[in-house]
Amino acid sequence: MFNQPLVIDLDFYDYMKRREVTSLSEQLKISISRNKLSLEPFNLTLCNVDFDCKKYQSLFKFMPNMAEPNFPINVTSESYLDIFPKEKLVYLTPDARDVMERFDHEAIYIIGGLVNLRDSVNVTLGKATRENIKTMKLPIERYHISKKRLQ
């Protein structure tokens, strides 16, 4: 039923305040719902989950059925490095130099589960660099229409 793996790295609770964790929880709920409706849904995996963390409990409040076996995602405390071949991993981070030009169906993309309202930079890039994982950024600037550009 599910296709290409897509990883959400939830190893960033220490970088977020309650409001940011709430925002992340809302975004994950929407993303999971939309993924289920897709003709070719990703095989979503939430990695590096600290089940004992109070901030994780906030996520659980938004999706109480997340612990059920038929929930359409994988939730684990394990690292993506322990689950997937490292050579296929690509960390999508806004601080990367290389822009993703094409979607690679063989790659396993990782998205940092980090809502950052305080402009901390290089958090996900730093982690990917320490783990020696290839990084790319999405071409958001190419398609983003700001209010300034509309005026």
CSV table of N, CA and C in Angstrom, one decimal:
chain,number,residue,atom,x,y,z
A,1,MET,N,0.8,-1.2,0.0
A,1,MET,CA,0.0,0.0,0.0
A,1,MET,C,0.9,1.3,0.0
A,2,PHE,N,1.9,1.3,0.8
A,2,PHE,CA,2.7,2.5,0.9
A,2,PHE,C,4.0,2.3,0.1
A,3,ASN,N,4.5,3.4,-0.4
A,3,ASN,CA,5.6,3.3,-1.4
A,3,ASN,C,6.9,3.7,-0.7
A,4,GLN,N,7.5,4.7,-1.3
A,4,GLN,CA,8.9,5.2,-0.9
A,4,GLN,C,8.9,5.7,0.5
A,5,PRO,N,9.9,5.3,1.2
A,5,PRO,CA,10.1,5.7,2.6
A,5,PRO,C,10.3,7.2,2.7
A,6,LEU,N,9.8,7.9,3.7
A,6,LEU,CA,10.0,9.2,4.1
A,6,LEU,C,10.1,9.3,5.6
A,7,VAL,N,11.2,9.8,6.1
A,7,VAL,CA,11.5,9.9,7.5
A,7,VAL,C,11.3,11.2,8.1
A,8,ILE,N,10.7,11.3,9.2
A,8,ILE,CA,10.6,12.5,10.0
A,8,ILE,C,11.5,12.3,11.2
A,9,ASP,N,12.5,13.1,11.4
A,9,ASP,CA,13.5,13.0,12.5
A,9,ASP,C,13.0,13.8,13.7
A,10,LEU,N,12.5,13.1,14.7
A,10,LEU,CA,12.0,13.8,15.9
A,10,LEU,C,13.0,13.9,17.0
A,11,ASP,N,14.2,14.2,16.6
A,11,ASP,CA,15.3,14.3,17.6
A,11,ASP,C,15.6,15.8,18.0
A,12,PHE,N,14.6,16.6,17.9
A,12,PHE,CA,14.8,18.0,18.1
A,12,PHE,C,13.9,18.7,19.2
A,13,TYR,N,13.4,17.9,20.1
A,13,TYR,CA,12.5,18.4,21.1
A,13,TYR,C,13.2,19.4,22.0
A,14,ASP,N,14.5,19.2,22.2
A,14,ASP,CA,15.3,20.1,23.1
A,14,ASP,C,15.4,21.5,22.5
A,15,TYR,N,15.2,21.6,21.2
A,15,TYR,CA,15.4,22.9,20.5
A,15,TYR,C,14.1,23.7,20.5
A,16,MET,N,13.0,23.1,20.9
A,16,MET,CA,11.7,23.7,20.7
A,16,MET,C,11.0,24.0,22.0
A,17,LYS,N,10.3,25.1,22.0
A,17,LYS,CA,9.4,25.5,23.1
A,17,LYS,C,8.1,24.8,22.9
A,18,ARG,N,7.2,24.9,24.0
A,18,ARG,CA,5.9,24.3,23.9
A,18,ARG,C,5.1,24.7,22.6
A,19,ARG,N,5.1,26.0,22.3
A,19,ARG,CA,4.3,26.5,21.2
A,19,ARG,C,4.9,25.9,19.9
A,20,GLU,N,6.2,25.7,19.8
A,20,GLU,CA,6.7,25.1,18.6
A,20,GLU,C,6.4,23.6,18.5
A,21,VAL,N,6.4,22.9,19.6
A,21,VAL,CA,6.0,21.5,19.6
A,21,VAL,C,4.6,21.3,19.2
A,22,THR,N,3.7,22.2,19.7
A,22,THR,CA,2.3,22.2,19.3
A,22,THR,C,2.1,22.4,17.8
A,23,SER,N,2.9,23.4,17.3
A,23,SER,CA,2.8,23.6,15.8
A,23,SER,C,3.3,22.4,15.0
A,24,LEU,N,4.4,21.8,15.5
A,24,LEU,CA,4.9,20.6,14.9
A,24,LEU,C,3.8,19.5,14.9
A,25,SER,N,3.2,19.3,16.0
A,25,SER,CA,2.2,18.3,16.2
A,25,SER,C,1.0,18.5,15.2
A,26,GLU,N,0.6,19.8,15.0
A,26,GLU,CA,-0.5,20.1,14.1
A,26,GLU,C,0.0,19.8,12.7
A,27,GLN,N,1.2,20.2,12.3
A,27,GLN,CA,1.7,20.0,11.0
A,27,GLN,C,1.8,18.5,10.7
A,28,LEU,N,2.3,17.7,11.6
A,28,LEU,CA,2.4,16.2,11.4
A,28,LEU,C,1.0,15.6,11.2
A,29,LYS,N,0.1,16.0,12.0
A,29,LYS,CA,-1.3,15.5,11.8
A,29,LYS,C,-1.8,15.8,10.4
A,30,ILE,N,-1.7,17.0,10.0
A,30,ILE,CA,-2.1,17.3,8.6
A,30,ILE,C,-1.3,16.5,7.6
A,31,SER,N,0.0,16.4,7.7
A,31,SER,CA,0.8,15.7,6.8
A,31,SER,C,0.4,14.2,6.7
A,32,ILE,N,0.2,13.6,7.8
A,32,ILE,CA,-0.2,12.2,7.9
A,32,ILE,C,-1.5,12.0,7.2
A,33,SER,N,-2.5,12.9,7.5
A,33,SER,CA,-3.8,12.8,6.9
A,33,SER,C,-3.7,12.9,5.4
A,34,ARG,N,-3.0,13.9,4.9
A,34,ARG,CA,-2.9,14.1,3.4
A,34,ARG,C,-2.1,13.0,2.8
A,35,ASN,N,-1.1,12.4,3.5
A,35,ASN,CA,-0.4,11.3,2.9
A,35,ASN,C,-1.3,10.1,2.7
A,36,LYS,N,-2.2,9.8,3.7
A,36,LYS,CA,-3.1,8.7,3.6
A,36,LYS,C,-4.0,8.8,2.3
A,37,LEU,N,-4.3,10.1,1.9
A,37,LEU,CA,-5.2,10.3,0.8
A,37,LEU,C,-4.5,10.3,-0.6
A,38,SER,N,-3.2,10.3,-0.5
A,38,SER,CA,-2.4,10.3,-1.7
A,38,SER,C,-2.6,9.0,-2.6
A,39,LEU,N,-2.5,9.2,-3.9
A,39,LEU,CA,-2.5,8.0,-4.7
A,39,LEU,C,-1.3,7.1,-4.5
A,40,GLU,N,-0.2,7.8,-4.2
A,40,GLU,CA,1.1,7.1,-4.0
A,40,GLU,C,1.6,7.6,-2.6
A,41,PRO,N,1.1,7.1,-1.5
A,41,PRO,CA,1.5,7.6,-0.2
A,41,PRO,C,2.9,7.2,0.1
A,42,PHE,N,3.6,8.0,0.9
A,42,PHE,CA,4.9,7.7,1.4
A,42,PHE,C,4.8,6.7,2.5
A,43,ASN,N,5.8,5.9,2.7
A,43,ASN,CA,5.9,5.0,3.9
A,43,ASN,C,6.5,5.9,5.0
A,44,LEU,N,5.7,6.5,5.8
A,44,LEU,CA,6.2,7.5,6.8
A,44,LEU,C,6.8,6.8,8.0
A,45,THR,N,7.9,7.2,8.4
A,45,THR,CA,8.6,6.7,9.7
A,45,THR,C,9.0,7.9,10.5
A,46,LEU,N,8.5,7.9,11.7
A,46,LEU,CA,8.9,8.9,12.7
A,46,LEU,C,10.1,8.3,13.5
A,47,CYS,N,11.3,8.8,13.4
A,47,CYS,CA,12.5,8.2,14.0
A,47,CYS,C,12.9,9.1,15.2
A,48,ASN,N,13.8,8.5,16.0
A,48,ASN,CA,14.3,9.2,17.2
A,48,ASN,C,13.3,9.7,18.1
A,49,VAL,N,12.2,9.0,18.3
A,49,VAL,CA,11.1,9.4,19.2
A,49,VAL,C,11.5,9.0,20.6
A,50,ASP,N,11.5,10.0,21.5
A,50,ASP,CA,11.7,9.8,22.9
A,50,ASP,C,10.3,9.7,23.6
A,51,PHE,N,9.9,8.4,23.8
A,51,PHE,CA,8.5,8.2,24.2
A,51,PHE,C,8.3,8.7,25.7
A,52,ASP,N,9.3,8.9,26.4
A,52,ASP,CA,9.2,9.4,27.8
A,52,ASP,C,9.2,10.9,27.9
A,53,CYS,N,9.5,11.6,26.9
A,53,CYS,CA,9.6,13.0,26.9
A,53,CYS,C,8.2,13.7,27.0
A,54,LYS,N,8.1,14.7,27.8
A,54,LYS,CA,6.8,15.4,28.0
A,54,LYS,C,6.4,16.0,26.7
A,55,LYS,N,7.3,16.5,25.9
A,55,LYS,CA,7.0,17.1,24.6
A,55,LYS,C,6.4,16.1,23.6
A,56,TYR,N,6.9,14.9,23.7
A,56,TYR,CA,6.3,13.8,22.9
A,56,TYR,C,4.9,13.6,23.2
A,57,GLN,N,4.5,13.7,24.5
A,57,GLN,CA,3.2,13.5,24.9
A,57,GLN,C,2.2,14.6,24.3
A,58,SER,N,2.7,15.7,24.0
A,58,SER,CA,2.0,16.7,23.3
A,58,SER,C,1.6,16.2,21.9
A,59,LEU,N,2.5,15.6,21.2
A,59,LEU,CA,2.3,15.0,19.9
A,59,LEU,C,1.2,13.9,20.0
A,60,PHE,N,1.3,13.1,21.0
A,60,PHE,CA,0.4,12.0,21.3
A,60,PHE,C,-1.0,12.6,21.5
A,61,LYS,N,-1.1,13.7,22.1
A,61,LYS,CA,-2.5,14.3,22.4
A,61,LYS,C,-3.2,14.7,21.0
A,62,PHE,N,-2.4,15.1,20.0
A,62,PHE,CA,-2.9,15.5,18.8
A,62,PHE,C,-3.3,14.2,17.9
A,63,MET,N,-2.6,13.1,18.2
A,63,MET,CA,-2.9,11.9,17.5
A,63,MET,C,-2.9,10.7,18.4
A,64,PRO,N,-4.0,10.6,19.2
A,64,PRO,CA,-4.0,9.6,20.3
A,64,PRO,C,-4.0,8.1,19.7
A,65,ASN,N,-4.4,8.0,18.5
A,65,ASN,CA,-4.5,6.6,17.9
A,65,ASN,C,-3.1,6.3,17.3
A,66,MET,N,-2.1,7.1,17.5
A,66,MET,CA,-0.8,6.8,17.0
A,66,MET,C,-0.2,5.5,17.5
A,67,ALA,N,-0.5,5.1,18.6
A,67,ALA,CA,0.0,3.9,19.2
A,67,ALA,C,-0.7,2.6,18.7
A,68,GLU,N,-1.8,2.8,18.0
A,68,GLU,CA,-2.5,1.6,17.5
A,68,GLU,C,-1.8,1.0,16.3
A,69,PRO,N,-1.9,-0.4,16.2
A,69,PRO,CA,-1.1,-1.1,15.2
A,69,PRO,C,-1.5,-0.7,13.8
A,70,ASN,N,-2.8,-0.3,13.6
A,70,ASN,CA,-3.2,0.0,12.2
A,70,ASN,C,-3.0,1.5,11.8
A,71,PHE,N,-2.3,2.2,12.7
A,71,PHE,CA,-2.0,3.6,12.3
A,71,PHE,C,-1.0,3.6,11.2
A,72,PRO,N,-1.3,4.5,10.2
A,72,PRO,CA,-0.5,4.4,8.9
A,72,PRO,C,0.9,4.9,8.9
A,73,ILE,N,1.6,4.9,10.0
A,73,ILE,CA,3.0,5.3,10.0
A,73,ILE,C,3.7,4.4,11.0
A,74,ASN,N,5.1,4.4,10.8
A,74,ASN,CA,5.9,3.7,11.8
A,74,ASN,C,6.5,4.7,12.8
A,75,VAL,N,6.4,4.4,14.0
A,75,VAL,CA,6.9,5.3,15.1
A,75,VAL,C,7.9,4.5,15.9
A,76,THR,N,9.2,5.0,16.0
A,76,THR,CA,10.2,4.3,16.6
A,76,THR,C,11.2,5.2,17.3
A,77,SER,N,11.8,4.7,18.4
A,77,SER,CA,12.9,5.4,19.1
A,77,SER,C,14.2,5.2,18.3
A,78,GLU,N,14.3,4.3,17.4
A,78,GLU,CA,15.5,4.0,16.7
A,78,GLU,C,15.9,5.2,15.7
A,79,SER,N,17.1,5.3,15.4
A,79,SER,CA,17.6,6.2,14.4
A,79,SER,C,17.4,5.7,13.0
A,80,TYR,N,17.3,6.6,12.1
A,80,TYR,CA,17.2,6.1,10.7
A,80,TYR,C,18.5,5.5,10.2
A,81,LEU,N,19.6,5.8,10.9
A,81,LEU,CA,20.8,5.1,10.6
A,81,LEU,C,20.8,3.6,10.9
A,82,ASP,N,20.0,3.2,11.8
A,82,ASP,CA,19.8,1.8,12.2
A,82,ASP,C,18.8,1.1,11.4
A,83,ILE,N,18.0,1.8,10.6
A,83,ILE,CA,16.9,1.2,9.9
A,83,ILE,C,17.1,1.2,8.4
A,84,PHE,N,17.7,2.2,7.8
A,84,PHE,CA,17.9,2.4,6.4
A,84,PHE,C,19.3,2.4,6.0
A,85,PRO,N,19.6,2.0,4.7
A,85,PRO,CA,21.0,2.1,4.2
A,85,PRO,C,21.5,3.5,4.2
A,86,LYS,N,22.6,3.8,4.8
A,86,LYS,CA,23.1,5.2,4.9
A,86,LYS,C,23.3,5.8,3.6
A,87,GLU,N,23.8,5.0,2.6
A,87,GLU,CA,24.1,5.6,1.3
A,87,GLU,C,22.8,6.1,0.5
A,88,LYS,N,21.6,5.7,1.0
A,88,LYS,CA,20.4,6.1,0.3
A,88,LYS,C,19.8,7.4,1.0
A,89,LEU,N,20.3,7.7,2.2
A,89,LEU,CA,19.7,8.8,3.0
A,89,LEU,C,20.1,10.2,2.5
A,90,VAL,N,19.1,11.0,2.4
A,90,VAL,CA,19.3,12.4,2.0
A,90,VAL,C,18.5,13.3,3.0
A,91,TYR,N,19.3,14.1,3.8
A,91,TYR,CA,18.6,15.0,4.8
A,91,TYR,C,18.2,16.3,4.1
A,92,LEU,N,16.9,16.6,4.1
A,92,LEU,CA,16.4,17.8,3.5
A,92,LEU,C,16.5,18.9,4.6
A,93,THR,N,17.3,19.9,4.3
A,93,THR,CA,17.5,20.9,5.3
A,93,THR,C,17.6,22.3,4.6
A,94,PRO,N,17.0,23.3,5.1
A,94,PRO,CA,17.0,24.6,4.5
A,94,PRO,C,18.4,25.3,4.5
A,95,ASP,N,19.3,24.7,5.2
A,95,ASP,CA,20.7,25.3,5.3
A,95,ASP,C,21.7,24.6,4.4
A,96,ALA,N,21.2,23.6,3.6
A,96,ALA,CA,22.1,22.9,2.7
A,96,ALA,C,22.5,23.8,1.5
A,97,ARG,N,23.7,23.5,0.9
A,97,ARG,CA,24.1,24.3,-0.3
A,97,ARG,C,23.4,23.8,-1.5
A,98,ASP,N,23.3,22.5,-1.7
A,98,ASP,CA,22.8,21.9,-2.9
A,98,ASP,C,21.2,22.0,-2.9
A,99,VAL,N,20.7,22.4,-4.0
A,99,VAL,CA,19.2,22.5,-4.2
A,99,VAL,C,18.7,21.2,-4.9
A,100,MET,N,17.7,20.6,-4.4
A,100,MET,CA,17.1,19.4,-5.0
A,100,MET,C,16.5,19.8,-6.4
A,101,GLU,N,17.0,19.3,-7.4
A,101,GLU,CA,16.6,19.6,-8.8
A,101,GLU,C,15.6,18.5,-9.3
A,102,ARG,N,15.8,17.3,-8.9
A,102,ARG,CA,15.0,16.2,-9.3
A,102,ARG,C,14.7,15.3,-8.0
A,103,PHE,N,13.5,14.7,-8.1
A,103,PHE,CA,13.1,13.8,-7.0
A,103,PHE,C,13.7,12.4,-7.3
A,104,ASP,N,14.5,11.8,-6.4
A,104,ASP,CA,15.1,10.5,-6.6
A,104,ASP,C,14.2,9.5,-5.9
A,105,HIS,N,13.6,8.6,-6.7
A,105,HIS,CA,12.8,7.6,-6.2
A,105,HIS,C,13.5,6.5,-5.4
A,106,GLU,N,14.8,6.5,-5.5
A,106,GLU,CA,15.6,5.5,-4.8
A,106,GLU,C,16.1,6.0,-3.5
A,107,ALA,N,16.1,7.4,-3.3
A,107,ALA,CA,16.6,8.0,-2.1
A,107,ALA,C,15.6,7.8,-1.0
A,108,ILE,N,16.1,7.9,0.2
A,108,ILE,CA,15.2,7.9,1.4
A,108,ILE,C,15.4,9.3,2.0
A,109,TYR,N,14.4,10.2,1.9
A,109,TYR,CA,14.5,11.5,2.3
A,109,TYR,C,14.2,11.6,3.8
A,110,ILE,N,14.9,12.5,4.5
A,110,ILE,CA,14.7,12.8,5.9
A,110,ILE,C,14.3,14.2,6.1
A,111,ILE,N,13.3,14.5,6.8
A,111,ILE,CA,12.9,15.9,7.1
A,111,ILE,C,13.0,16.0,8.7
A,112,GLY,N,13.6,17.1,9.1
A,112,GLY,CA,13.8,17.4,10.5
A,112,GLY,C,12.5,17.8,11.1
A,113,GLY,N,12.1,17.1,12.1
A,113,GLY,CA,10.8,17.4,12.8
A,113,GLY,C,11.1,18.6,13.8
A,114,LEU,N,11.3,19.8,13.2
A,114,LEU,CA,11.7,20.9,14.0
A,114,LEU,C,10.9,22.1,13.5
A,115,VAL,N,10.2,22.7,14.4
A,115,VAL,CA,9.5,24.0,14.1
A,115,VAL,C,10.4,25.0,14.8
A,116,ASN,N,10.9,26.0,14.1
A,116,ASN,CA,11.9,26.9,14.7
A,116,ASN,C,11.4,28.3,14.5
A,117,LEU,N,10.8,28.9,15.5
A,117,LEU,CA,10.2,30.2,15.4
A,117,LEU,C,11.3,31.3,15.9
A,118,ARG,N,12.5,30.8,16.2
A,118,ARG,CA,13.5,31.7,16.8
A,118,ARG,C,14.7,31.9,15.9
A,119,ASP,N,14.7,31.4,14.7
A,119,ASP,CA,15.7,31.6,13.8
A,119,ASP,C,17.1,30.9,14.2
A,120,SER,N,17.0,29.8,14.8
A,120,SER,CA,18.2,29.0,15.0
A,120,SER,C,18.6,28.4,13.6
A,121,VAL,N,19.8,28.6,13.2
A,121,VAL,CA,20.2,28.0,11.9
A,121,VAL,C,21.1,26.8,12.1
A,122,ASN,N,21.2,26.1,11.0
A,122,ASN,CA,22.1,25.0,10.9
A,122,ASN,C,21.9,23.8,11.8
A,123,VAL,N,20.7,23.7,12.5
A,123,VAL,CA,20.5,22.6,13.4
A,123,VAL,C,20.4,21.3,12.7
A,124,THR,N,19.6,21.2,11.6
A,124,THR,CA,19.5,19.9,10.9
A,124,THR,C,20.7,19.7,10.0
A,125,LEU,N,21.2,20.8,9.5
A,125,LEU,CA,22.5,20.6,8.7
A,125,LEU,C,23.6,20.1,9.5
A,126,GLY,N,23.7,20.7,10.7
A,126,GLY,CA,24.8,20.2,11.6
A,126,GLY,C,24.7,18.8,12.0
A,127,LYS,N,23.4,18.3,12.2
A,127,LYS,CA,23.2,16.9,12.6
A,127,LYS,C,23.6,16.0,11.4
A,128,ALA,N,23.1,16.4,10.2
A,128,ALA,CA,23.4,15.6,9.0
A,128,ALA,C,24.9,15.5,8.7
A,129,THR,N,25.6,16.7,8.9
A,129,THR,CA,27.0,16.7,8.7
A,129,THR,C,27.8,15.8,9.7
A,130,ARG,N,27.4,15.9,11.0
A,130,ARG,CA,28.0,15.0,12.0
A,130,ARG,C,27.8,13.5,11.6
A,131,GLU,N,26.7,13.2,11.0
A,131,GLU,CA,26.4,11.8,10.7
A,131,GLU,C,26.8,11.4,9.3
A,132,ASN,N,27.4,12.4,8.6
A,132,ASN,CA,28.0,12.2,7.3
A,132,ASN,C,26.9,11.7,6.3
A,133,ILE,N,25.8,12.4,6.3
A,133,ILE,CA,24.6,12.1,5.4
A,133,ILE,C,24.5,13.2,4.4
A,134,LYS,N,24.3,12.9,3.2
A,134,LYS,CA,24.1,13.8,2.1
A,134,LYS,C,23.0,14.8,2.4
A,135,THR,N,23.1,16.1,2.1
A,135,THR,CA,22.1,17.1,2.3
A,135,THR,C,21.7,17.8,1.1
A,136,MET,N,20.4,18.2,1.1
A,136,MET,CA,19.9,19.0,0.0
A,136,MET,C,18.8,19.9,0.6
A,137,LYS,N,18.5,21.0,-0.2
A,137,LYS,CA,17.4,21.8,0.3
A,137,LYS,C,16.4,21.8,-0.9
A,138,LEU,N,15.1,21.9,-0.5
A,138,LEU,CA,14.0,22.0,-1.4
A,138,LEU,C,14.1,23.4,-2.1
A,139,PRO,N,13.7,23.4,-3.4
A,139,PRO,CA,13.8,24.7,-4.1
A,139,PRO,C,12.6,25.7,-3.8
A,140,ILE,N,12.4,25.9,-2.5
A,140,ILE,CA,11.3,26.7,-2.0
A,140,ILE,C,11.4,28.2,-2.6
A,141,GLU,N,12.6,28.7,-2.6
A,141,GLU,CA,12.7,30.1,-3.1
A,141,GLU,C,12.3,30.3,-4.5
A,142,ARG,N,12.5,29.2,-5.3
A,142,ARG,CA,12.1,29.3,-6.7
A,142,ARG,C,10.6,29.4,-6.9
A,143,TYR,N,9.8,28.8,-6.0
A,143,TYR,CA,8.3,28.7,-6.1
A,143,TYR,C,7.6,29.6,-5.1
A,144,HIS,N,8.3,30.1,-4.1
A,144,HIS,CA,7.6,30.8,-3.0
A,144,HIS,C,7.3,32.2,-3.5
A,145,ILE,N,6.0,32.6,-3.3
A,145,ILE,CA,5.6,33.9,-3.7
A,145,ILE,C,5.4,34.7,-2.4
A,146,SER,N,6.2,35.7,-2.1
A,146,SER,CA,6.0,36.5,-0.9
A,146,SER,C,5.1,37.6,-1.1
A,147,LYS,N,4.6,38.2,0.0
A,147,LYS,CA,3.7,39.4,-0.2
A,147,LYS,C,4.4,40.5,-0.9
A,148,LYS,N,5.7,40.7,-0.7
A,148,LYS,CA,6.5,41.7,-1.3
A,148,LYS,C,6.4,41.6,-2.8
A,149,ARG,N,6.6,40.4,-3.3
A,149,ARG,CA,6.6,40.1,-4.8
A,149,ARG,C,5.2,40.4,-5.4
A,150,LEU,N,4.1,40.3,-4.6
A,150,LEU,CA,2.8,40.6,-5.1
A,150,LEU,C,2.5,42.0,-5.2
A,151,GLN,N,3.2,42.9,-4.5
A,151,GLN,CA,2.9,44.3,-4.5
A,151,GLN,C,3.5,45.0,-5.7
